[in-house]
């Protein structure tokens, strides 16, 4: 579940290194969809446990852009995964 209802669609998402990764485009019970930004060629899902902080209209993840790109390329991740096959993203 979204932490205290503080996350909503349209919020900007940043890695632990401060780089902007994209925007929240969908919320689910266990995770949220981040629409692609400059560093990610595809949208990705992040579980709520991967959130370090929420400030204003920004979500800060506990992993850096570099860590997330490496994890996405391995496709075996904790807290980060591509959307399920058959989804419209």
XYZ file of C-alpha atoms in Angstrom:
89
model
C 0.000 0.000 0.000
C 1.202 3.513 -0.750
C 2.921 5.017 2.304
C 0.197 6.910 4.116
C -1.436 7.934 0.851
C 1.389 10.412 0.313
C 2.279 9.184 -3.174
C 0.128 10.086 -6.133
C 0.326 10.062 -9.910
C 2.411 12.844 -11.399
C 5.029 13.000 -8.637
C 8.658 13.235 -9.773
C 10.917 10.292 -8.867
C 14.615 10.673 -8.042
C 17.391 8.172 -7.340
C 19.518 8.353 -4.187
C 22.100 10.269 -6.234
C 19.561 13.027 -6.928
C 19.070 12.228 -10.612
C 15.512 12.486 -11.868
C 14.287 9.094 -13.062
C 10.763 9.898 -14.233
C 7.224 10.376 -12.889
C 4.778 8.193 -10.981
C 2.092 7.140 -13.463
C 0.241 4.348 -11.622
C -0.187 3.137 -8.042
C -0.817 -0.472 -7.000
C -1.004 -2.241 -3.638
C 2.675 -3.267 -3.501
C 4.389 -1.001 -6.021
C 4.137 1.992 -8.321
C 4.922 2.559 -11.982
C 7.546 5.121 -12.931
C 7.216 6.487 -16.444
C 10.481 6.527 -18.266
C 12.790 9.453 -17.946
C 16.127 10.275 -19.538
C 18.078 7.406 -17.929
C 15.518 4.646 -18.366
C 14.440 3.685 -21.878
C 11.407 1.843 -20.471
C 8.926 2.357 -17.669
C 9.641 0.383 -14.491
C 7.938 -0.722 -11.293
C 9.350 0.126 -7.894
C 8.059 -1.334 -4.650
C 7.212 0.995 -1.794
C 10.043 -0.480 0.280
C 12.488 1.168 -2.129
C 11.418 4.661 -1.076
C 13.900 6.591 1.074
C 11.924 9.806 1.433
C 8.927 11.759 0.179
C 9.238 15.547 0.087
C 6.535 17.716 -1.387
C 5.859 16.455 -4.915
C 9.006 14.295 -5.065
C 9.728 10.636 -4.264
C 13.349 9.766 -3.444
C 14.430 6.152 -3.835
C 17.047 4.431 -1.687
C 19.091 3.390 -4.739
C 21.113 5.586 -7.061
C 20.495 5.941 -10.780
C 23.638 3.872 -11.413
C 22.426 1.035 -9.149
C 18.980 1.082 -10.718
C 20.317 0.997 -14.289
C 22.560 -1.951 -13.366
C 19.687 -3.773 -11.670
C 17.351 -3.147 -14.600
C 19.903 -4.557 -17.037
C 20.176 -7.762 -14.957
C 16.376 -8.110 -14.679
C 16.814 -9.901 -11.339
C 16.067 -7.118 -8.929
C 14.801 -6.343 -5.502
C 12.545 -3.316 -5.519
C 12.807 -2.686 -9.255
C 11.385 -4.613 -12.166
C 9.916 -3.982 -15.597
C 6.123 -4.017 -15.903
C 4.537 -7.455 -16.371
C 4.214 -8.839 -19.881
C 0.897 -8.006 -21.426
C 0.556 -4.708 -19.594
C 0.070 -1.590 -21.677
C 3.379 -0.107 -20.455
